[in-house]
PDB file of C-alpha atoms and ligand atoms in Angstrom:
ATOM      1  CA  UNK A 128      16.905 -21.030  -5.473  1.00 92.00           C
ATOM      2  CA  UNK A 129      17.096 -18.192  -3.309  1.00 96.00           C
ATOM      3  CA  UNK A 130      14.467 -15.490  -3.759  1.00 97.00           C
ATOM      4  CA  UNK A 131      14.070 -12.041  -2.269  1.00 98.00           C
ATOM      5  CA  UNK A 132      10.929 -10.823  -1.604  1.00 98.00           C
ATOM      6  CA  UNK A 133      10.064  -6.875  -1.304  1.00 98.00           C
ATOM      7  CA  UNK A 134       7.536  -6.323   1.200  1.00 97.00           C
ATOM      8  CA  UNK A 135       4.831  -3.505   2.196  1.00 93.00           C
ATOM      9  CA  UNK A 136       1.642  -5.286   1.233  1.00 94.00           C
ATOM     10  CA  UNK A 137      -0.396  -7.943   2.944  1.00 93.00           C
ATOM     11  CA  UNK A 138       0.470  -9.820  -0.988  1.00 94.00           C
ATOM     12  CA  UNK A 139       3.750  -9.949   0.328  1.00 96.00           C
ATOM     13  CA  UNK A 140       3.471 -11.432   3.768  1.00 94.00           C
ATOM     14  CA  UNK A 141       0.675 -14.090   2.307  1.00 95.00           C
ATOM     15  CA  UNK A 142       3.368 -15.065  -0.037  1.00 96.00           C
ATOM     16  CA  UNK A 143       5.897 -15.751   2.333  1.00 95.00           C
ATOM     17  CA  UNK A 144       4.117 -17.847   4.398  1.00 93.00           C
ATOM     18  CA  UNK A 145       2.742 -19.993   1.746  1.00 94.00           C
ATOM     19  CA  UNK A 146       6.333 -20.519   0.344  1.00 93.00           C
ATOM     20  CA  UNK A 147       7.479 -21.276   3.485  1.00 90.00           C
ATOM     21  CA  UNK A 148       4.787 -24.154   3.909  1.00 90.00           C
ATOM     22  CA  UNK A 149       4.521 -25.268   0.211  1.00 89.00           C
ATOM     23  CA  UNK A 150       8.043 -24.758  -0.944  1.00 88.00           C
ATOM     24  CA  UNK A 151      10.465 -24.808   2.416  1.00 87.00           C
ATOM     25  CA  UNK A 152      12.928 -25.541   0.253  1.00 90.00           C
ATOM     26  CA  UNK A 153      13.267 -22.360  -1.108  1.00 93.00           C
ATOM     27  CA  UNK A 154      15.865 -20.035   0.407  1.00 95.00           C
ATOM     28  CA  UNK A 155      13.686 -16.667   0.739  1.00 96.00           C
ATOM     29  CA  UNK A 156      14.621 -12.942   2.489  1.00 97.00           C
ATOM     30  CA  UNK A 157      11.442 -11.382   2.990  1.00 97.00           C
ATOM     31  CA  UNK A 158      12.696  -7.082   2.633  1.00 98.00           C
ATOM     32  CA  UNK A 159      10.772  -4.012   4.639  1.00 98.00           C
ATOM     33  CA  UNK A 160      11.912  -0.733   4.333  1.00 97.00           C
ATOM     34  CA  UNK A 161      11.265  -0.121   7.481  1.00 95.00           C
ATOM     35  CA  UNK A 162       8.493   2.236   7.882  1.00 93.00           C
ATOM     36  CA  UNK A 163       6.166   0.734  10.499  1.00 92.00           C
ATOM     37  CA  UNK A 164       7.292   0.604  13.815  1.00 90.00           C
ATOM     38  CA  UNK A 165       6.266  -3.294  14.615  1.00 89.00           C
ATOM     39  CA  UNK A 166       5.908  -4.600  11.400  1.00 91.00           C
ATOM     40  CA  UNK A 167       4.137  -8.224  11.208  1.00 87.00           C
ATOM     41  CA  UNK A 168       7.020 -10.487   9.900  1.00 90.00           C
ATOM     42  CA  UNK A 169       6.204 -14.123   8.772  1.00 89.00           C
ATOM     43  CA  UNK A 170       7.785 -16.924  10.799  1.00 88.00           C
ATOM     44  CA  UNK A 171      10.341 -19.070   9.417  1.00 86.00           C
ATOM     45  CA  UNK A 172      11.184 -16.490   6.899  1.00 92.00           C
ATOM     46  CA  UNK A 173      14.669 -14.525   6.998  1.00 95.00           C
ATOM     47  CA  UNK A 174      14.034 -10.944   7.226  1.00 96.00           C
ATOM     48  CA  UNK A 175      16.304  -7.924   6.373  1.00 97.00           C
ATOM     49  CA  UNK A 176      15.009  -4.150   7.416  1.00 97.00           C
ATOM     50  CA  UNK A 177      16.366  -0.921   5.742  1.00 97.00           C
ATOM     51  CA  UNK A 178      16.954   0.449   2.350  1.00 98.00           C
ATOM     52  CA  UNK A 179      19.446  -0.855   0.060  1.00 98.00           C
ATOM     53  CA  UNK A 180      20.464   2.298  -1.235  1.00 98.00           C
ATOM     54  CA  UNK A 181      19.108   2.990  -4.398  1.00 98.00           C
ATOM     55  CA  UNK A 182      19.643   0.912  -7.202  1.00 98.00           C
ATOM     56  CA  UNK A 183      23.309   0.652  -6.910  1.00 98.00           C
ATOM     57  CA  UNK A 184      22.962  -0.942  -3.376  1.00 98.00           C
ATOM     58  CA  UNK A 185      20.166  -2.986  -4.290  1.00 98.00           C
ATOM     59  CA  UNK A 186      22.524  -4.542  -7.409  1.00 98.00           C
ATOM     60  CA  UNK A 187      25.307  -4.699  -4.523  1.00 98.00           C
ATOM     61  CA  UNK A 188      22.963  -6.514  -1.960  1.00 98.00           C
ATOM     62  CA  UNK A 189      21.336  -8.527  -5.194  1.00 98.00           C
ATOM     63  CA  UNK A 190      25.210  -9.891  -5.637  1.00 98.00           C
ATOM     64  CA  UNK A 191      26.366 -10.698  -2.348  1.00 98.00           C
ATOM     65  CA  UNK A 192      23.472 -12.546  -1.530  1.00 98.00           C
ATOM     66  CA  UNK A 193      23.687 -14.553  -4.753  1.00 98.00           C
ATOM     67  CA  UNK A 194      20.029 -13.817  -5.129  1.00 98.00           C
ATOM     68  CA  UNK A 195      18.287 -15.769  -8.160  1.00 97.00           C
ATOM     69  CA  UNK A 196      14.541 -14.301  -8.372  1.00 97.00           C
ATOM     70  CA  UNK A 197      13.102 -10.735  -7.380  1.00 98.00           C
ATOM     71  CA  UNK A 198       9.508 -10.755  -6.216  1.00 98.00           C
ATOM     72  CA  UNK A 199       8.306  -7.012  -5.986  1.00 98.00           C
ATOM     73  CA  UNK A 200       5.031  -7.319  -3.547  1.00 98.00           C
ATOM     74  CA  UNK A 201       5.566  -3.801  -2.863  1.00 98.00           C
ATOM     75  CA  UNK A 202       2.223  -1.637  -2.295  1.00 96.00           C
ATOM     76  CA  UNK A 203       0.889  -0.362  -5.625  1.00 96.00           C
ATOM     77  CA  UNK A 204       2.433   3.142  -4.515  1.00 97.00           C
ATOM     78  CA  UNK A 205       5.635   2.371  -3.624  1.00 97.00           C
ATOM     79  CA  UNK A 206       6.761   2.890  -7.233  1.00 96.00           C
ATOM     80  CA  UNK A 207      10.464   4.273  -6.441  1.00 97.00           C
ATOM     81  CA  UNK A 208      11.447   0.780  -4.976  1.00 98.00           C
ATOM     82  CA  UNK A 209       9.527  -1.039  -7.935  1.00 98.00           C
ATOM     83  CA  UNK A 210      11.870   0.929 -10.427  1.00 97.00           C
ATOM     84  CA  UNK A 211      14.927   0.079  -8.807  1.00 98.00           C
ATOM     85  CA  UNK A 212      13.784  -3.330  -8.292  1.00 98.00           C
ATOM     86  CA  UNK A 213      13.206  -3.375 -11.811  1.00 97.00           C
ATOM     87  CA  UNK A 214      16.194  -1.826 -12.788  1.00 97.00           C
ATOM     88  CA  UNK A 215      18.806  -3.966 -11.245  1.00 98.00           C
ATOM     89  CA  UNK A 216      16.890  -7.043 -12.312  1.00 98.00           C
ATOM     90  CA  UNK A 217      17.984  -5.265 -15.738  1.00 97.00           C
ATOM     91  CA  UNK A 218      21.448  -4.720 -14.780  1.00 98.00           C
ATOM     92  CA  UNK A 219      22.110  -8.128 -13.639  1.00 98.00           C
ATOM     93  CA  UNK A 220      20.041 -10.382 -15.967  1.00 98.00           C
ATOM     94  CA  UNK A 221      17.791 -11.609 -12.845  1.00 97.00           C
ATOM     95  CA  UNK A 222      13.925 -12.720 -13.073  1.00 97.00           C
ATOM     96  CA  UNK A 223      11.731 -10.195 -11.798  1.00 97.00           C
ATOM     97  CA  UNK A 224       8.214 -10.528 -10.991  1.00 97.00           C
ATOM     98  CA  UNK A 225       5.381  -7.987  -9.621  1.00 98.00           C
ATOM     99  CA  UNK A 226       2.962  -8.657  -7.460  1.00 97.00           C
ATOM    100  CA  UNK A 227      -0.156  -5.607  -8.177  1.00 96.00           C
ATOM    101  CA  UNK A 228      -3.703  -6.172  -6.824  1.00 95.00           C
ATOM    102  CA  UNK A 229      -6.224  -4.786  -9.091  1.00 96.00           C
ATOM    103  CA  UNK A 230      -7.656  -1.075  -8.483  1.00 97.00           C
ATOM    104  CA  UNK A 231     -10.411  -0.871  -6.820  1.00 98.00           C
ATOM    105  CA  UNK A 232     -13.083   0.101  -9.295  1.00 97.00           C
ATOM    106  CA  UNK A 233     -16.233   2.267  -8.545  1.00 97.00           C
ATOM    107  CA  UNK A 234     -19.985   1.144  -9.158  1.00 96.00           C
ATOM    108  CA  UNK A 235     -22.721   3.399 -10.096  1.00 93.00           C
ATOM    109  CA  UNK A 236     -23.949   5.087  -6.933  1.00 92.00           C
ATOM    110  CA  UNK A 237     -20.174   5.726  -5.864  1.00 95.00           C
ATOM    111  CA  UNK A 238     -19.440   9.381  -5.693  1.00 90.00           C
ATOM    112  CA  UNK A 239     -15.477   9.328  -6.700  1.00 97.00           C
ATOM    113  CA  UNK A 240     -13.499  12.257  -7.644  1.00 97.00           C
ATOM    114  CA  UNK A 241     -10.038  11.085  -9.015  1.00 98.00           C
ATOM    115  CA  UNK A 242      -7.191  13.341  -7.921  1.00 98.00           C
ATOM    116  CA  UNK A 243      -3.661  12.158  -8.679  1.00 98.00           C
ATOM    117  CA  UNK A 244      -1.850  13.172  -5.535  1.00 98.00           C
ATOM    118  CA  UNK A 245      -2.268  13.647  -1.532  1.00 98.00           C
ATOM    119  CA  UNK A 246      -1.936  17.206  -2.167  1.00 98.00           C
ATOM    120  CA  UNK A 247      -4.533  17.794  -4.722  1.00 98.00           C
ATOM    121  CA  UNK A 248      -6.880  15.668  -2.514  1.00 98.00           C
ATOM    122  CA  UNK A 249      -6.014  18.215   0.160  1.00 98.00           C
ATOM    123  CA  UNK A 250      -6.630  21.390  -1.727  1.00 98.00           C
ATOM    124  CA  UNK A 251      -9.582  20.443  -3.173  1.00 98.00           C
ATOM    125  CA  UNK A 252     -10.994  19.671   0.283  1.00 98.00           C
ATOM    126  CA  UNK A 253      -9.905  23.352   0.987  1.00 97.00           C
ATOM    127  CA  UNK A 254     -11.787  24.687  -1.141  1.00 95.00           C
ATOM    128  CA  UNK A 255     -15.057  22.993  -0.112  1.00 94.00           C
ATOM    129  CA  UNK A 256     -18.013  23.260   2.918  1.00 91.00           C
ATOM    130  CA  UNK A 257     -18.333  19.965   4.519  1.00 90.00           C
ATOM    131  CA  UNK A 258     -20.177  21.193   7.454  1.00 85.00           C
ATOM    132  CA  UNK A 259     -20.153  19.182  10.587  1.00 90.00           C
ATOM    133  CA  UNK A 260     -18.879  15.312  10.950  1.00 95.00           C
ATOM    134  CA  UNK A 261     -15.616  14.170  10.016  1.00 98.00           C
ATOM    135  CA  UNK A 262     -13.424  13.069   6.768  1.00 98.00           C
ATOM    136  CA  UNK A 263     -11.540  10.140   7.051  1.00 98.00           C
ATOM    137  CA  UNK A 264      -8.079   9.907   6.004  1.00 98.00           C
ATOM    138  CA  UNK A 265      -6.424   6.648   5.267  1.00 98.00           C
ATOM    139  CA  UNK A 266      -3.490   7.942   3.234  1.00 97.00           C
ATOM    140  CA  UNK A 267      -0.688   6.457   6.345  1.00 95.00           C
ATOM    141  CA  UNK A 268       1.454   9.524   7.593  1.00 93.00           C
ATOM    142  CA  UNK A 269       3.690  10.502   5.304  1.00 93.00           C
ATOM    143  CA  UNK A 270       1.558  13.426   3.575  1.00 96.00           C
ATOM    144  CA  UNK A 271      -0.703  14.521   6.336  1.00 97.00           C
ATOM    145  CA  UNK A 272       0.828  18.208   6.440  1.00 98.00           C
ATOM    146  CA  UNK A 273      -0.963  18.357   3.162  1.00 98.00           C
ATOM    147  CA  UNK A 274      -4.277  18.723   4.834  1.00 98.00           C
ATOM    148  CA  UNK A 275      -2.926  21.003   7.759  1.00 98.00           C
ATOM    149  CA  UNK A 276      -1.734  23.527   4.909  1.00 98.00           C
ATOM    150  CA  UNK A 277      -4.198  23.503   2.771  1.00 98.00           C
ATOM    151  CA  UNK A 278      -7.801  22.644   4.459  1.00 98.00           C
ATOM    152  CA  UNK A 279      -7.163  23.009   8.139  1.00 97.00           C
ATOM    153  CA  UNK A 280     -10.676  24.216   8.647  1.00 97.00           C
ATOM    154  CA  UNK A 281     -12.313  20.328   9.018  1.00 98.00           C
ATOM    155  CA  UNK A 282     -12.732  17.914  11.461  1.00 98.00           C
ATOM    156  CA  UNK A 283     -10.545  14.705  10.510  1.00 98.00           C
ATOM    157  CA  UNK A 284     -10.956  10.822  11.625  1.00 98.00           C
ATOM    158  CA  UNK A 285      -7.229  10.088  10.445  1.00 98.00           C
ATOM    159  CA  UNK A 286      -6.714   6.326  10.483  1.00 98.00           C
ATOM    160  CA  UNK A 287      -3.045   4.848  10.302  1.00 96.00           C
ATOM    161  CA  UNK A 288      -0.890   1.856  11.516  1.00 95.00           C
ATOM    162  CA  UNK A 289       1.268   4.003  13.627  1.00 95.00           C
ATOM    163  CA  UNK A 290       0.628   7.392  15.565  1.00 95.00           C
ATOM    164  CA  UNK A 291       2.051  10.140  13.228  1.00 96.00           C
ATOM    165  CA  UNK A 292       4.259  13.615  14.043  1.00 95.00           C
ATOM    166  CA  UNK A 293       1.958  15.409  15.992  1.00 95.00           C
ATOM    167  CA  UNK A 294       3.286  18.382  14.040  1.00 96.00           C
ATOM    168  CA  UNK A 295       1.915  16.869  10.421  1.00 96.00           C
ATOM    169  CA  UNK A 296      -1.744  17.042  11.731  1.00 98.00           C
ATOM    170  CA  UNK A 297      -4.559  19.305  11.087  1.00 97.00           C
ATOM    171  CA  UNK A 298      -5.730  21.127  13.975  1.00 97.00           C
ATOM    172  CA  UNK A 299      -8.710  19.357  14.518  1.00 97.00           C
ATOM    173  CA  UNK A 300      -8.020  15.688  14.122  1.00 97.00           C
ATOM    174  CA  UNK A 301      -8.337  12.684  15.800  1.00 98.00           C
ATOM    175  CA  UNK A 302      -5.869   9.998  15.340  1.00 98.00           C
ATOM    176  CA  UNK A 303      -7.102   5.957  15.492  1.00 98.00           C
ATOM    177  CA  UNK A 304      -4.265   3.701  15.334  1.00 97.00           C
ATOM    178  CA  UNK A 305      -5.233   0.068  13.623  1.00 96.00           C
ATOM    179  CA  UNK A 306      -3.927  -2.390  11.481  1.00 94.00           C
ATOM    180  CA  UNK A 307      -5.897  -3.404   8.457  1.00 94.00           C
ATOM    181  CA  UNK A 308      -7.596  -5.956   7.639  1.00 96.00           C
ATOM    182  CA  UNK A 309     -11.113  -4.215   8.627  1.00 98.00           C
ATOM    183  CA  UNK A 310     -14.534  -6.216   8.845  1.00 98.00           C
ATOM    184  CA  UNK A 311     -17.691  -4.369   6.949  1.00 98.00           C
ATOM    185  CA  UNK A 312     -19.372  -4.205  10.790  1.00 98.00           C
ATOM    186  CA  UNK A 313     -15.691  -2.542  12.036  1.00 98.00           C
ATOM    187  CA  UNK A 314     -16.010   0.563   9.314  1.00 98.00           C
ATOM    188  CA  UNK A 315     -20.114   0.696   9.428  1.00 98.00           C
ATOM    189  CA  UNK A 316     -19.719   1.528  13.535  1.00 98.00           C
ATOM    190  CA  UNK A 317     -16.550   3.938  12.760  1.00 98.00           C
ATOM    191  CA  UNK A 318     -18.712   5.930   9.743  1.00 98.00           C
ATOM    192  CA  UNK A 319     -21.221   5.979  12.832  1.00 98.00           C
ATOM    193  CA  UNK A 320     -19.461   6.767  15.660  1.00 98.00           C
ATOM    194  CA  UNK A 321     -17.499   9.515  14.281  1.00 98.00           C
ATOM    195  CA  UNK A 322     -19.979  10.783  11.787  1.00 98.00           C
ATOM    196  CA  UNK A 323     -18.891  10.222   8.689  1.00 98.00           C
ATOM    197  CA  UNK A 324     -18.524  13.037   5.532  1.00 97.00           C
ATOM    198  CA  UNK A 325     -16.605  12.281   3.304  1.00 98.00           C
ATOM    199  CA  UNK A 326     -13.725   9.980   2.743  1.00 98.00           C
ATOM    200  CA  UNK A 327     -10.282  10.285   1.307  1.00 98.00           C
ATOM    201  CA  UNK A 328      -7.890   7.077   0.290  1.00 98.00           C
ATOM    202  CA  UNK A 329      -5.272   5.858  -2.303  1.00 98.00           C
ATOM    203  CA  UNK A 330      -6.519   3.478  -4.407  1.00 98.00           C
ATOM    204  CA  UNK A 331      -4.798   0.536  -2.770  1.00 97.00           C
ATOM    205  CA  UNK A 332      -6.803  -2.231  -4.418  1.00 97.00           C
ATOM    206  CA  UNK A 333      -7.842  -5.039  -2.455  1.00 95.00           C
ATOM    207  CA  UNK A 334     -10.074  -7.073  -0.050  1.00 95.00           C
ATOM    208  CA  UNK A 335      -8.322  -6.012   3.265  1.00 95.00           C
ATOM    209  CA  UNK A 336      -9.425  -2.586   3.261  1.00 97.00           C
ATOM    210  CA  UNK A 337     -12.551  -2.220   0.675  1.00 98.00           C
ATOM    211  CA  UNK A 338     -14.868  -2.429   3.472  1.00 98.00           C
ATOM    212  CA  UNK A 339     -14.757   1.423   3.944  1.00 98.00           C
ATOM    213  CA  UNK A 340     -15.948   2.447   0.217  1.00 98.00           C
ATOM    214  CA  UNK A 341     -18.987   0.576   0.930  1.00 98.00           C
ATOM    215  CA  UNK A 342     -19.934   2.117   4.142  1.00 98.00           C
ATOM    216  CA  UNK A 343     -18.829   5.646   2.130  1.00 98.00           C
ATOM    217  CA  UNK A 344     -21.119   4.555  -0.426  1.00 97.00           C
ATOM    218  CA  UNK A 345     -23.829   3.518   2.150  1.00 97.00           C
ATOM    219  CA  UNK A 346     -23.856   6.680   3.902  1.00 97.00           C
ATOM    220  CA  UNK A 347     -23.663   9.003   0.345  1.00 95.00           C
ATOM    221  CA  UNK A 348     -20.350  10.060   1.390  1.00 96.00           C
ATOM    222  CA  UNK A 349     -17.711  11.378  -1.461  1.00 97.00           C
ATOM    223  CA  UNK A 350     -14.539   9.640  -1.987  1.00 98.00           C
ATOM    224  CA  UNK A 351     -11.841  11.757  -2.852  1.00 98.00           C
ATOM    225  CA  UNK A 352      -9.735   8.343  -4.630  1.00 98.00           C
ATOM    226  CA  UNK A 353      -5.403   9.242  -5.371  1.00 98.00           C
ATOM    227  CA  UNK A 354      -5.005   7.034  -8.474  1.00 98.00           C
ATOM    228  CA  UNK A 355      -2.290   5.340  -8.401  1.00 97.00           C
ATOM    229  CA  UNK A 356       1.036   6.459 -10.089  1.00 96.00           C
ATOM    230  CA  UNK A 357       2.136   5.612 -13.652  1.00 93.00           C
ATOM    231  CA  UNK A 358       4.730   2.801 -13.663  1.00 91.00           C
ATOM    232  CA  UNK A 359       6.240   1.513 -16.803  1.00 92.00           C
ATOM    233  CA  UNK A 360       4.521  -0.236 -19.367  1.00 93.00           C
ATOM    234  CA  UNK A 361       7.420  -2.692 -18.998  1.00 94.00           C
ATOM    235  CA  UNK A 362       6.883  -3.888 -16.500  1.00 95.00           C
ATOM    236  CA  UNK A 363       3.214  -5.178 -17.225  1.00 93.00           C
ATOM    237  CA  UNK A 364       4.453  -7.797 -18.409  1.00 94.00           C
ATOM    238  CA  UNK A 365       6.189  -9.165 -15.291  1.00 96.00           C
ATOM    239  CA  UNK A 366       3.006  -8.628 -12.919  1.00 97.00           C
ATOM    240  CA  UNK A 367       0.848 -10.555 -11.745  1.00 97.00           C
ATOM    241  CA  UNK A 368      -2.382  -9.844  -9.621  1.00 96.00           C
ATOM    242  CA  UNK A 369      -1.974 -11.596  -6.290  1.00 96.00           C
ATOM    243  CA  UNK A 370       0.321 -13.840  -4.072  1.00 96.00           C
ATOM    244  CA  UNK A 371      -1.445 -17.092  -5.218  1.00 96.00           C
ATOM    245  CA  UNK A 372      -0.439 -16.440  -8.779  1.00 96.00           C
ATOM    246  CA  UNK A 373       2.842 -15.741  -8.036  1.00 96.00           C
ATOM    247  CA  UNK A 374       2.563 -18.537  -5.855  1.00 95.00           C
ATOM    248  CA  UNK A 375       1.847 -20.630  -9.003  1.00 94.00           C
ATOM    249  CA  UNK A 376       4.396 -19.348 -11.565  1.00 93.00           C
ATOM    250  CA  UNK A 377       7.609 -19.831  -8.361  1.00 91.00           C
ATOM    251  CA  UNK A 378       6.200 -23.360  -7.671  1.00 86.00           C
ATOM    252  CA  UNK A 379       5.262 -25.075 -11.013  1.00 80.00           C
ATOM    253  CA  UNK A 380       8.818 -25.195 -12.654  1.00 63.00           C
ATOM    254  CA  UNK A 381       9.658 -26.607  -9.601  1.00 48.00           C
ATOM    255  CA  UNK A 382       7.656 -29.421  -9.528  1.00 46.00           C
ATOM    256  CA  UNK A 383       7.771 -30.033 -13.364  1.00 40.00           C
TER     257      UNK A 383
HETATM  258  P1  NAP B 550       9.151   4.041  -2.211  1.00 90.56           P
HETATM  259  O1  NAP B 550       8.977   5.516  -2.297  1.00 90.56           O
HETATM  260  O2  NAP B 550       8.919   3.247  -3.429  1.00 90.56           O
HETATM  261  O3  NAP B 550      10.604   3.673  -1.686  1.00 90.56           O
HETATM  262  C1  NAP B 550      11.417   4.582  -0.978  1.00 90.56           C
HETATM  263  C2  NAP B 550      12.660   3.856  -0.544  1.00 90.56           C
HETATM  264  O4  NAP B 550      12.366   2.990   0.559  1.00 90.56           O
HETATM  265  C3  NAP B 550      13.253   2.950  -1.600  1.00 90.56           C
HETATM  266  O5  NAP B 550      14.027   3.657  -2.528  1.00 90.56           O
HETATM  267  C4  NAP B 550      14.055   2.000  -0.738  1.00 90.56           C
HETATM  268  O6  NAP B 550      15.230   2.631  -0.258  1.00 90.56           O
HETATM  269  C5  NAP B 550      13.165   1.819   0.475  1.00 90.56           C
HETATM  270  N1  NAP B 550      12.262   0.673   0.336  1.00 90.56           N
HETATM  271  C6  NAP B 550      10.972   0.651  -0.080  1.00 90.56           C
HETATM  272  N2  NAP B 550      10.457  -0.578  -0.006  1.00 90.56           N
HETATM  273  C7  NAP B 550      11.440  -1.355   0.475  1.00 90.56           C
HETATM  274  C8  NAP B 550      11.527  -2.741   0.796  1.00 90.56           C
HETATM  275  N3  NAP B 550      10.473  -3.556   0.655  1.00 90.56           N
HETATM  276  N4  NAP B 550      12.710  -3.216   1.264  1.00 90.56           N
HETATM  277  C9  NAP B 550      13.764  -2.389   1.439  1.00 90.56           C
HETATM  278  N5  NAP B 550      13.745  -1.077   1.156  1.00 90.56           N
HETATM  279  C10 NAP B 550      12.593  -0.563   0.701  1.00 90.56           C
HETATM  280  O7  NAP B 550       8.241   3.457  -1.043  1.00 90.56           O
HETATM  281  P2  NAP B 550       7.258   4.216  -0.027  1.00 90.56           P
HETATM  282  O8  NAP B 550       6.061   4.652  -0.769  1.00 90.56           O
HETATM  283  O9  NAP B 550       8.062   5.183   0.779  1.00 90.56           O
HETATM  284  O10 NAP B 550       6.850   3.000   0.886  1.00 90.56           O
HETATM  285  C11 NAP B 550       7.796   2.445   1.782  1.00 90.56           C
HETATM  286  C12 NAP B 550       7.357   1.023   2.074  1.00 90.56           C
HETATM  287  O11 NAP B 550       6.049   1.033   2.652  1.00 90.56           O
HETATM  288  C13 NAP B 550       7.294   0.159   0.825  1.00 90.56           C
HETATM  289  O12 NAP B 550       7.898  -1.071   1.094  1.00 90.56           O
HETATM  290  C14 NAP B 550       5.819  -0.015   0.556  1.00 90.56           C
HETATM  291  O13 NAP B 550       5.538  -1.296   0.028  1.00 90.56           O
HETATM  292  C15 NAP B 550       5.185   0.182   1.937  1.00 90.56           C
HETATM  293  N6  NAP B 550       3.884   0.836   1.847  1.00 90.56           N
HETATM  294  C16 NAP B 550       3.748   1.967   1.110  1.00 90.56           C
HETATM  295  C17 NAP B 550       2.503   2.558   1.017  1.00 90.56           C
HETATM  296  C18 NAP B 550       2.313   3.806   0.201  1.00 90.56           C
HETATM  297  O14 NAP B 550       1.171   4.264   0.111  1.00 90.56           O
HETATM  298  N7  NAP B 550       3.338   4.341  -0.418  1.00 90.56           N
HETATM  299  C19 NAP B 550       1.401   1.997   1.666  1.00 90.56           C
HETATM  300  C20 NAP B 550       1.585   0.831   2.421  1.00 90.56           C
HETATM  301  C21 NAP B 550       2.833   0.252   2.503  1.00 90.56           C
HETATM  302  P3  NAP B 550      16.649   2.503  -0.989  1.00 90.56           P
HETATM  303  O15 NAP B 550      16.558   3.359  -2.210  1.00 90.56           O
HETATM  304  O16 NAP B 550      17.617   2.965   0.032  1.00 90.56           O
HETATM  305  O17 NAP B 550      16.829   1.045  -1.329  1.00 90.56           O
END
């Protein structure tokens, strides 16, 4: 069977590696579009970088490869690749599976405000006094003019995998480069060290990088949260919640 896998998540690179230990077998691409600079690819796993070009190039590439199963572990936001996933899985009759971690959910004390896009999150920071410290964006690098346009006044901690267009940033920012995943003690010394205010961040779901809402909610800080976009209703039906369950459904027919 030969399996391509879209990656962009950590589901995604977990999944690989476990197929390549529990099912070697299996004849699997692992597929980046090629964002990050270094990306972290999983050995033993064949590896194609790019775009496909749109869904027409993805049925193409889908073909030529002879491809038998789609596995979309694309991040939860990432929804123009999950429709043409989706899509030529249509087109050509092919199994499709998601991969979506659960939202992250918030308790009692957590002071969210749901906005449904980087540049809503931006203006509404505009419009607000958050007086000295810094906000914290971990929204990657994409969007950042946002908050130069619209709330250039504050002092930003922006966090991201790879150093961004200087051009994008707010005047008074301060870029840390890191790579997820990030221990409780990690975020507690960054709220700390950098003082803290508020925090804005998609909600990515996950284990990897939760440890930040609960230092925000340790220190009182507001979360300004992006929901995630709407995808089809379709396709709920074809996701599952994390790389073990996918995991599951790829190896049990196998072994039946
Ligand atoms: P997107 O808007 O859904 O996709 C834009 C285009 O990028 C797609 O149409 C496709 O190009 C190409 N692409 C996306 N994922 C690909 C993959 N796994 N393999 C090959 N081509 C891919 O995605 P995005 O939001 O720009 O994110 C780009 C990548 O970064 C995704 O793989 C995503 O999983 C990852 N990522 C995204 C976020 C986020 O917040 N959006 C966060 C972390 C990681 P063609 O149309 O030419 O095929």
């Amino acid at each position: 069977m030969r399996i391509l896998i879209l990656g962009g998540s950590s589901e995604a690179s977990a999944l690989c590696r476990a197929l390549a230990t529990a099912v070697p077998k299996l004849d699997v691409t692992y597929s980046l579009a090629g964002v990050t600079k270094s990306p972290l690819l999983p050995e033993g796993i064949k590896t194609r970088i790019g775009g496909f070009g749109g869904i027409a190039g993805l049925v193409a590439w889908l073909k030529n490869h002879d491809i038998d199963y789609v596995i979309d572990a694309t991040h939860p936001f990432a929804i123009q690749m999950t429709h043409h996933a989706w899509e030529a899985c249509l087109r050509l009759s092919l199994p499709y599976m998601r991969i979506s971690r659960p939202a992250w959910q918030p308790t009692q004390i957590d002071q969210w405000r749901h906005v449904s896009s980087i540049e809503q999150a931006a203006c509404l920071l505009g419009q607000q006094q958050v007086g000295a410290g810094h906000i914290l964006l971990t929204i990657g690098r994409k969007e950042l003019a946002f908050f130069k346009e619209h709330a250039p006044q504050h002092n930003y901690v922006v966090r991201l995998v790879d150093r961004p267009e200087p051009s994008f940033l707010p005047p008074k920012a301060i870029v840390l480069t890191a790579r997820g995943p990030f221990s409780l003690e990690e975020e507690r010394a960054m709220f700390k060290k950098y003082q803290i205010t508020h925090l804005v961040t998609k909600n990515s779901g996950g284990n990897d990088t939760y440890a930040k809402l609960i230092s925000a909610r340790e220190n009182l800080c507001p979360v300004i949260i992006i929901d995630r976009p709407a995808q089809s209703p379709d396709l709920d039906a074809f996701t599952v919640e994390s790389w073990k369950d996918a995991l599951a459904l790829i190896c049990n027919p196998l072994h039946s």
